[in-house]
Coordinates of C-alpha atoms in Angstrom, one line a residue:
M1 CA -0.4 0.0 -0.2
N2 CA 1.8 3.4 -0.7
N3 CA 2.6 5.5 2.1
K4 CA 1.1 9.4 2.1
R5 CA 3.7 12.1 1.6
Y6 CA 2.1 15.3 3.3
L7 CA 3.4 18.4 2.1
S8 CA 4.9 21.1 4.4
I9 CA 3.3 24.8 4.7
V10 CA 5.9 26.0 2.5
D11 CA 5.0 23.4 -0.2
N12 CA 1.4 23.8 -0.1
G13 CA 1.5 27.4 -0.6
F14 CA 3.1 27.7 -4.5
L15 CA -0.2 25.2 -4.7
I16 CA -2.3 27.3 -3.1
T17 CA -1.4 30.7 -4.7
E18 CA -0.9 29.3 -8.5
T19 CA -3.0 31.3 -10.9
E20 CA -3.1 31.1 -14.4
D21 CA -1.0 34.1 -14.9
S22 CA 1.5 33.1 -12.1
P23 CA 2.5 29.4 -12.7
K24 CA 4.5 28.1 -9.5
H25 CA 6.9 25.6 -11.4
I26 CA 10.9 26.0 -11.6
G27 CA 12.6 24.7 -14.5
S28 CA 15.9 24.1 -16.2
L29 CA 17.2 24.8 -20.4
L30 CA 20.3 22.5 -20.9
I31 CA 21.9 22.7 -24.4
Y32 CA 23.6 19.6 -25.6
R33 CA 26.3 19.0 -28.5
K34 CA 25.3 15.8 -30.4
P35 CA 27.9 13.1 -30.6
E36 CA 30.6 13.2 -33.5
G37 CA 29.1 11.7 -36.3
A38 CA 25.4 10.8 -34.6
D39 CA 22.6 9.8 -36.8
E40 CA 20.3 13.2 -38.1
N41 CA 17.8 11.0 -35.9
F42 CA 19.7 11.0 -32.4
V43 CA 17.5 13.2 -30.4
H44 CA 13.9 11.5 -32.2
A45 CA 15.6 8.1 -31.6
L46 CA 16.4 9.1 -27.9
Y47 CA 12.5 10.3 -27.2
Q48 CA 11.6 6.8 -28.3
K49 CA 13.8 4.8 -26.3
W50 CA 12.6 7.1 -23.4
L51 CA 8.8 6.1 -24.0
T52 CA 9.7 2.7 -23.5
V53 CA 10.9 2.9 -19.7
K54 CA 7.8 3.0 -18.0
E55 CA 9.4 2.2 -14.5
A56 CA 9.4 5.4 -12.5
Y57 CA 10.8 6.7 -8.6
P58 CA 10.3 9.6 -6.3
P59 CA 9.6 12.3 -7.0
Y60 CA 8.7 12.1 -10.4
N61 CA 5.6 9.2 -10.2
L62 CA 4.3 11.0 -7.5
K63 CA 0.7 12.2 -8.1
L64 CA -1.0 15.2 -5.8
N65 CA -3.9 14.4 -3.8
I66 CA -5.8 18.0 -3.6
T67 CA -9.1 16.7 -1.7
N68 CA -8.5 18.7 1.2
P69 CA -6.4 21.7 -0.3
L70 CA -5.0 22.2 3.8
A71 CA -3.7 19.0 4.0
P72 CA -2.7 17.5 0.2
Y73 CA -0.4 14.4 0.3
Y74 CA 1.4 12.6 -2.7
L75 CA 1.0 9.1 -3.6
E76 CA 2.8 7.0 -6.1
D77 CA 1.2 6.9 -9.5
P78 CA 0.4 3.1 -10.5
D79 CA -0.6 4.0 -13.7
F80 CA 2.5 6.3 -14.9
D81 CA 3.2 6.8 -18.4
P82 CA 6.5 8.5 -19.9
V83 CA 4.2 9.4 -22.9
D84 CA 2.1 12.1 -20.4
H85 CA 5.0 14.5 -19.1
V86 CA 7.7 13.3 -22.1
E87 CA 7.5 15.2 -25.6
Y88 CA 9.4 16.0 -28.6
L89 CA 9.4 19.1 -30.5
K90 CA 11.4 20.0 -33.9
M91 CA 12.5 23.1 -34.5
P92 CA 13.1 24.6 -38.4
E93 CA 16.7 23.3 -38.6
G94 CA 19.4 25.5 -37.7
S95 CA 16.9 27.7 -35.5
S96 CA 19.0 30.0 -33.7
R97 CA 19.0 30.7 -30.0
E98 CA 16.5 33.7 -30.0
K99 CA 13.8 31.2 -31.4
L100 CA 14.3 28.7 -28.9
Y101 CA 14.1 31.1 -25.8
A102 CA 10.8 32.8 -27.5
K103 CA 9.7 28.6 -27.4
V104 CA 11.2 27.8 -24.2
S105 CA 8.9 31.0 -23.0
E106 CA 6.1 29.5 -24.3
L107 CA 6.8 26.3 -22.8
H108 CA 6.8 28.1 -19.0
E109 CA 3.8 29.7 -19.4
I110 CA 1.7 26.2 -19.4
L111 CA 0.4 25.6 -15.7
T112 CA 1.1 22.5 -15.1
D113 CA -1.4 19.3 -15.2
R114 CA -2.1 18.2 -11.0
S115 CA -4.1 15.2 -12.2
L116 CA -0.4 13.9 -13.3
P117 CA 2.8 13.6 -11.3
L118 CA 3.9 17.6 -11.3
W119 CA 6.5 17.6 -14.4
R120 CA 7.1 18.1 -18.0
C121 CA 10.3 17.2 -20.3
Y122 CA 10.5 18.9 -23.8
L123 CA 13.5 17.2 -26.3
I124 CA 14.0 20.0 -28.6
D125 CA 15.9 19.5 -32.1
G126 CA 16.9 21.4 -35.0
L127 CA 19.4 23.8 -33.4
S128 CA 22.6 25.5 -34.8
D129 CA 25.8 23.7 -34.8
N130 CA 24.6 20.5 -34.3
R131 CA 22.8 21.1 -30.9
F132 CA 19.8 20.1 -29.1
A133 CA 18.2 21.5 -25.9
V134 CA 16.0 19.4 -23.1
Y135 CA 14.1 21.8 -21.2
F136 CA 12.3 20.1 -18.1
R137 CA 9.9 22.2 -15.8
G138 CA 8.2 20.7 -12.0
H139 CA 6.0 22.0 -9.6
H140 CA 7.8 24.5 -7.3
C141 CA 5.8 22.6 -4.6
M142 CA 7.5 19.1 -5.2
V143 CA 11.5 20.3 -5.2
D144 CA 13.3 23.8 -4.2
G145 CA 16.2 24.7 -6.8
I146 CA 19.2 23.4 -5.1
S147 CA 17.2 19.8 -5.3
A148 CA 15.9 19.8 -8.6
G149 CA 19.7 21.1 -9.8
K150 CA 21.1 17.5 -7.2
I151 CA 18.6 15.2 -8.6
M152 CA 19.5 16.9 -12.5
M153 CA 23.2 16.3 -12.2
E154 CA 22.9 12.2 -11.3
F155 CA 20.9 11.8 -14.6
H156 CA 24.1 12.2 -16.5
A157 CA 27.4 10.5 -17.0
K158 CA 30.9 12.3 -16.3
D159 CA 32.1 10.9 -19.8
A160 CA 31.1 10.3 -23.3
E161 CA 31.7 6.6 -23.4
T162 CA 29.2 5.9 -20.8
L163 CA 25.6 5.3 -22.3
D164 CA 21.9 3.5 -21.5
L165 CA 21.7 5.2 -18.9
P166 CA 17.7 5.6 -17.6
P167 CA 16.0 8.4 -17.9
F168 CA 16.0 10.6 -14.5
W169 CA 12.5 9.7 -13.8
A170 CA 14.0 5.5 -13.8
M171 CA 16.4 6.2 -11.2
P172 CA 15.8 4.6 -7.9
D173 CA 18.7 5.8 -6.7
N174 CA 18.5 9.8 -7.5
P175 CA 18.8 12.0 -4.2
Y176 CA 15.5 12.5 -3.7
N177 CA 15.1 8.9 -2.6
K178 CA 18.0 8.6 -0.1
K179 CA 17.5 8.6 3.2
S180 CA 19.3 11.2 5.9
S181 CA 22.4 10.2 7.4
R182 CA 20.7 11.3 10.7
K183 CA 19.8 8.8 13.6
R184 CA 15.7 8.8 14.0
P185 CA 15.7 10.5 17.2
S186 CA 13.0 8.9 20.1
M187 CA 10.0 10.3 21.1
M188 CA 11.7 12.2 24.1
E189 CA 14.3 13.8 21.6
R190 CA 11.5 14.9 19.4
L191 CA 9.7 16.6 22.4
K192 CA 13.1 18.1 23.5
N193 CA 14.3 19.0 20.3
M194 CA 10.6 20.5 19.7
A195 CA 10.4 22.6 22.6
T196 CA 13.7 23.8 22.1
S197 CA 13.4 24.8 18.6
N198 CA 10.1 26.5 19.4
V199 CA 11.9 28.8 22.1
K200 CA 14.8 29.6 19.5
T201 CA 12.3 30.3 17.1
A202 CA 10.2 33.1 18.9
V203 CA 13.3 34.7 19.8
G204 CA 15.1 34.6 16.2
I205 CA 11.6 36.3 15.2
S206 CA 11.4 38.8 18.2
R207 CA 15.0 39.6 17.4
I208 CA 14.2 39.9 13.7
S209 CA 11.1 42.1 14.6
T210 CA 12.9 44.4 16.8
Q211 CA 15.7 44.8 14.7
L212 CA 13.2 46.1 11.7
C213 CA 10.7 48.2 14.6
L214 CA 14.5 50.3 15.0
E215 CA 15.0 50.7 11.4
A216 CA 11.0 51.9 10.7
A217 CA 11.8 54.4 13.6
G218 CA 15.3 55.5 11.7
L219 CA 17.4 54.3 14.8
T220 CA 19.5 51.7 12.8
K221 CA 20.3 49.9 9.2
N222 CA 19.8 46.4 8.8
A223 CA 21.3 43.6 6.9
I224 CA 17.5 42.4 6.7
S225 CA 15.8 45.6 4.5
L226 CA 12.3 46.2 5.3
P227 CA 10.0 44.7 3.3
F228 CA 7.2 46.8 1.7
T229 CA 9.0 49.7 1.9
S230 CA 10.2 49.1 -2.2
S231 CA 9.0 51.7 -4.5
K232 CA 6.6 51.2 -7.9
S233 CA 9.3 50.4 -10.9
A234 CA 8.7 48.4 -13.9
L235 CA 10.1 45.4 -12.3
T236 CA 7.7 45.2 -9.7
G237 CA 3.3 45.4 -9.9
S238 CA 0.8 42.9 -11.9
I239 CA 1.5 40.5 -14.5
T240 CA -0.1 38.9 -17.3
Y241 CA 0.9 34.5 -18.1
K242 CA 3.2 36.1 -20.9
R243 CA 6.7 35.4 -20.3
S244 CA 9.7 35.6 -22.0
F245 CA 13.1 34.2 -20.9
S246 CA 17.0 35.2 -22.1
T247 CA 20.5 34.4 -20.9
A248 CA 23.6 35.6 -19.9
S249 CA 27.1 33.9 -19.2
L250 CA 30.3 35.0 -17.7
P251 CA 33.7 33.1 -17.4
M252 CA 34.3 31.4 -14.2
D253 CA 38.0 31.6 -14.2
R254 CA 37.9 35.3 -14.9
V255 CA 35.1 35.8 -12.6
S256 CA 37.6 33.6 -9.6
N257 CA 40.0 36.4 -10.7
L258 CA 37.9 39.5 -9.7
Q259 CA 37.4 37.9 -6.5
K260 CA 40.6 37.7 -5.6
I261 CA 41.7 41.1 -6.6
S262 CA 39.3 42.3 -4.5
R263 CA 38.7 39.7 -1.9
N264 CA 35.4 39.4 -2.5
T265 CA 33.5 36.2 -2.8
L266 CA 31.0 35.3 -6.3
N267 CA 27.8 36.4 -5.2
H268 CA 29.5 40.1 -4.5
V269 CA 31.0 40.4 -8.0
A270 CA 28.0 38.8 -9.4
L271 CA 25.3 41.3 -8.0
T272 CA 27.7 44.0 -8.7
C273 CA 27.4 43.3 -12.2
L274 CA 24.1 42.4 -12.4
D275 CA 23.0 45.8 -10.0
G276 CA 24.8 48.2 -13.0
A277 CA 22.9 46.0 -15.8
I278 CA 19.5 46.1 -14.3
H279 CA 19.6 49.9 -13.8
R280 CA 21.3 50.3 -17.8
Y281 CA 17.9 48.0 -18.4
L282 CA 15.5 50.5 -17.0
D283 CA 17.3 53.0 -18.8
H284 CA 16.9 51.6 -22.1
I285 CA 13.1 50.9 -21.7
G286 CA 12.3 54.6 -20.3
R287 CA 11.9 53.5 -16.9
P288 CA 14.8 54.6 -15.0
L289 CA 15.1 53.9 -11.3
D290 CA 17.3 56.5 -9.4
E291 CA 17.3 54.5 -5.7
P292 CA 19.2 51.9 -4.7
L293 CA 18.0 48.1 -5.8
T294 CA 15.9 46.1 -3.5
I295 CA 16.0 42.4 -4.2
T296 CA 15.0 39.1 -2.4
M297 CA 17.3 36.3 -2.0
P298 CA 16.4 32.8 -1.7
V299 CA 19.0 31.2 1.2
S300 CA 19.1 27.2 2.1
L301 CA 17.9 25.7 4.9
R302 CA 18.8 22.4 4.5
R303 CA 21.5 21.0 6.1
E304 CA 24.3 18.7 4.9
D305 CA 22.6 15.3 5.7
A306 CA 19.1 16.6 5.1
K307 CA 17.0 14.8 2.6
V308 CA 16.7 16.2 -0.7
G309 CA 12.9 17.4 -1.3
G310 CA 10.5 20.3 -0.6
N311 CA 11.5 23.7 0.2
Q312 CA 14.3 24.4 2.8
I313 CA 14.1 27.8 2.0
G314 CA 14.3 31.6 3.2
L315 CA 13.3 34.2 1.4
V316 CA 14.8 37.9 2.5
A317 CA 15.0 41.2 1.3
T318 CA 18.4 43.4 1.1
K319 CA 18.9 46.6 -0.7
L320 CA 22.3 46.8 -3.4
A321 CA 23.8 50.1 -3.7
D322 CA 23.5 53.5 -4.4
R323 CA 23.2 54.3 -8.1
T324 CA 26.8 55.1 -9.2
D325 CA 28.7 54.6 -12.4
D326 CA 31.8 53.2 -10.4
P327 CA 31.6 50.1 -10.1
V328 CA 34.7 49.9 -7.6
I329 CA 31.8 51.7 -4.9
R330 CA 29.2 49.3 -6.3
L331 CA 31.1 46.7 -5.3
R332 CA 31.8 47.8 -1.8
E333 CA 28.7 49.0 -0.8
I334 CA 27.1 45.4 -2.1
G335 CA 29.7 43.3 -0.3
V336 CA 28.8 45.5 3.2
S337 CA 25.1 44.7 2.8
L338 CA 26.0 40.8 1.6
Q339 CA 28.5 40.3 4.7
S340 CA 26.0 41.6 7.2
I341 CA 23.0 39.7 6.2
R342 CA 25.1 36.2 6.1
H343 CA 25.9 37.2 9.3
Q344 CA 22.0 37.6 10.2
I345 CA 21.4 34.5 8.9
D346 CA 24.1 32.7 10.2
T347 CA 23.4 33.7 13.7
S348 CA 19.2 33.6 13.6
P349 CA 17.7 30.2 13.8
A350 CA 15.9 28.3 10.6
A351 CA 13.5 28.3 11.7
S352 CA 12.8 31.9 12.3
I353 CA 14.2 32.6 9.2
Q354 CA 11.6 30.3 7.7
A355 CA 8.5 31.6 9.7
Y356 CA 9.8 35.2 9.3
S357 CA 9.5 34.2 5.3
L358 CA 6.0 32.6 5.7
L359 CA 5.3 35.7 7.4
T360 CA 6.3 38.6 4.6
N361 CA 6.3 36.1 1.2
G362 CA 2.7 34.3 2.5
F363 CA 1.0 37.8 2.5
S364 CA 2.6 39.2 -0.7
Q365 CA 1.0 35.9 -2.3
L366 CA -2.5 36.1 -0.7
M367 CA -2.7 39.5 -2.3
E368 CA -1.2 38.5 -6.0
S369 CA -3.9 35.9 -5.5
A370 CA -6.3 38.1 -5.0
K371 CA -5.5 40.2 -7.6
A372 CA -4.5 42.8 -5.3
A373 CA -1.1 43.1 -5.9
Q374 CA -0.8 46.5 -7.3
F375 CA -2.6 47.9 -3.8
I376 CA 0.4 47.1 -1.8
P377 CA 4.1 47.7 -2.1
A378 CA 6.4 45.2 -3.3
L379 CA 8.0 42.9 -1.1
S380 CA 11.6 43.9 -3.3
H381 CA 12.3 45.0 -6.7
T382 CA 13.3 41.2 -7.9
I383 CA 14.1 38.2 -7.0
V384 CA 17.9 36.7 -7.6
S385 CA 19.0 33.3 -6.5
N386 CA 22.6 31.8 -7.0
V387 CA 22.6 27.7 -7.2
P388 CA 26.0 25.7 -7.2
G389 CA 26.2 23.8 -10.0
P390 CA 29.4 21.0 -10.8
K391 CA 32.1 21.9 -12.1
Q392 CA 33.1 19.4 -14.2
T393 CA 31.4 18.4 -17.6
L394 CA 28.8 16.0 -17.8
Y395 CA 27.0 14.1 -20.9
M396 CA 23.9 12.6 -21.8
E397 CA 23.8 9.4 -24.3
G398 CA 27.4 10.5 -25.3
A399 CA 26.3 14.5 -26.2
K400 CA 28.2 16.9 -24.4
L401 CA 26.3 19.0 -21.9
E402 CA 27.8 22.3 -23.0
E403 CA 25.3 25.1 -21.2
W404 CA 22.7 25.1 -18.0
Y405 CA 20.6 27.5 -17.5
P406 CA 17.9 27.6 -14.3
V407 CA 14.7 28.6 -15.4
S408 CA 12.7 29.8 -12.3
T409 CA 9.1 31.5 -12.0
L410 CA 8.0 35.2 -11.0
G411 CA 7.7 36.0 -7.3
P412 CA 4.6 37.7 -5.7
G413 CA 4.6 41.7 -6.6
H414 CA 7.8 41.2 -8.9
R415 CA 8.1 41.0 -12.8
L416 CA 11.7 40.0 -13.4
N417 CA 13.4 37.0 -11.6
V418 CA 17.2 36.4 -11.8
T419 CA 18.9 32.8 -11.0
M420 CA 22.6 31.6 -11.4
F421 CA 24.0 28.3 -12.4
S422 CA 27.5 27.3 -12.6
Y423 CA 28.2 24.5 -14.7
D424 CA 31.7 23.7 -15.9
G425 CA 33.6 26.9 -16.0
Q426 CA 30.7 29.3 -16.6
L427 CA 28.4 31.2 -14.1
H428 CA 25.1 30.9 -15.9
F429 CA 22.0 33.6 -15.5
G430 CA 18.8 32.6 -16.2
L431 CA 16.3 35.6 -16.7
I432 CA 12.4 35.3 -16.7
A433 CA 10.5 38.0 -16.7
S434 CA 6.7 39.1 -17.5
K435 CA 6.6 39.9 -21.6
D436 CA 4.0 42.2 -21.6
Y437 CA 6.1 44.7 -19.3
L438 CA 9.4 44.4 -19.0
P439 CA 10.6 44.1 -22.8
D440 CA 14.2 43.4 -24.6
L441 CA 14.7 41.5 -21.7
N442 CA 18.0 40.2 -24.4
V443 CA 19.3 43.5 -23.9
L444 CA 19.9 42.8 -19.8
G445 CA 21.7 40.0 -20.6
G446 CA 24.4 42.0 -23.0
Y447 CA 24.5 44.2 -20.2
I448 CA 25.6 42.0 -17.6
Y449 CA 28.9 40.9 -19.5
E450 CA 29.0 45.1 -20.5
A451 CA 29.0 45.7 -16.3
F452 CA 31.6 42.5 -16.1
E453 CA 34.0 43.9 -18.6
E454 CA 33.5 47.0 -16.9
L455 CA 34.6 45.5 -13.8
E456 CA 37.1 43.7 -14.7
A457 CA 38.7 46.5 -16.6
V458 CA 38.5 48.9 -13.6
L459 CA 39.8 46.5 -11.0
Q460 CA 42.7 45.6 -13.3
S461 CA 43.8 49.0 -14.2
P462 CA 46.8 50.9 -12.0
D463 CA 44.7 53.2 -10.9
M464 CA 41.8 51.8 -9.8
G465 CA 39.3 52.9 -13.2
T466 CA 40.0 56.7 -12.0
S467 CA 40.9 57.3 -16.0
L468 CA 38.8 54.6 -17.2
L469 CA 35.7 56.4 -15.3
E470 CA 36.5 59.9 -16.0
A471 CA 37.0 59.0 -20.2
K472 CA 33.5 57.4 -20.0
R473 CA 31.9 60.6 -18.1
Q474 CA 33.3 62.9 -20.7
H475 CA 32.2 60.9 -23.8
R476 CA 28.3 60.9 -22.2
L477 CA 28.6 65.2 -21.8
S478 CA 29.8 65.3 -24.9
G479 CA 26.9 63.6 -26.2
V480 CA 24.8 65.8 -24.0
E481 CA 26.0 68.4 -25.6
Q482 CA 25.9 67.2 -28.9
S483 CA 22.1 66.8 -28.5

């Protein structure tokens, strides 16, 4: 007999607040190069082979029961059939990256069928330069970004010679099904842990609340920013179902070099580039923002030995830098903010961070579901997350995985989500936006790389960019005079 697997409050929140305009699934776009000498029907043959594998393991065979919406649970689906989940798409031969992104945008708009296990997979053939893609999406109530990455990672081989691996749904030893290494506590230990946890959670929430009250009164400045204080901008407000997807990539060796030069972390460098790029993008669409960007950052609360699956994340908002032309000043201000927020998270019980996240984000989700998001200030301007990925090259049936981009969901009141994913020497940015409000999303991807090159030039110059920035200002002034 199947065992019921009840959803947590956090997981169920993604179901309760899902609407046609705001689907709550997350995904990945993986771009492969076909093996040398592969048949032109390589992808379709792989698709047909996958359809014959009808054995499935959690989470891919878990079917949702929402008879009681307040206590939904999963049961293993005895009628699982890959034909319900896997689809082959043939693009016009030699299709460009732009056409691929347009197709992914279209596929990401569709709600997940709740009468089946909550995932879909598309094998996309016909890309230029002998490549193909796999777009996978799963409902956010099933996994968070870190769990999804770990599960998908295990499905790949570490060399081109390893063939005939089962498709990802047919792997019994995927990380979702591995038991925690922690010893199961006794009843007395559970009661003691529960009591201790409740006390720590109450103290943690009290401390966060006190700090936010002091900030509201102007008596202090905290790492966690006051929620619902971000000004209205093109990045915030109501959305429609239409999505646009684009990407950017930075070479990890050059990012690491900037980390060493400036004594900062990868997050500091990446957010410095993103901050400058978003401001420039808002200028491009004629909706400039003259105040600091506020971002919501998902932070993992999962213990190293914890079981993979579900959502174990906290959501905290923090301000980035005051608007400036100087990337060094931007890097310094962002570094201070991130170091402070890391300290605040590390010194607070995980349960209190999650409880705080439930209160703030839960309220935002409910307002969005009630079509009232435009009547309250946004929790922040946008969501930005960073998911660690594998450093080594991966393969699938001899096909080299060249690029791996996250395709996330939009948060309540947010029209843009930026998720970073490191893979095989590259830091990939997956950008998803509300198409009706944020046009030309591909321009933002270009600005991210330009901001990185500017930061690199400044940090590597003998005068820390003084002459470079002065030349930039003179060029801008001459342009104004000519106009």
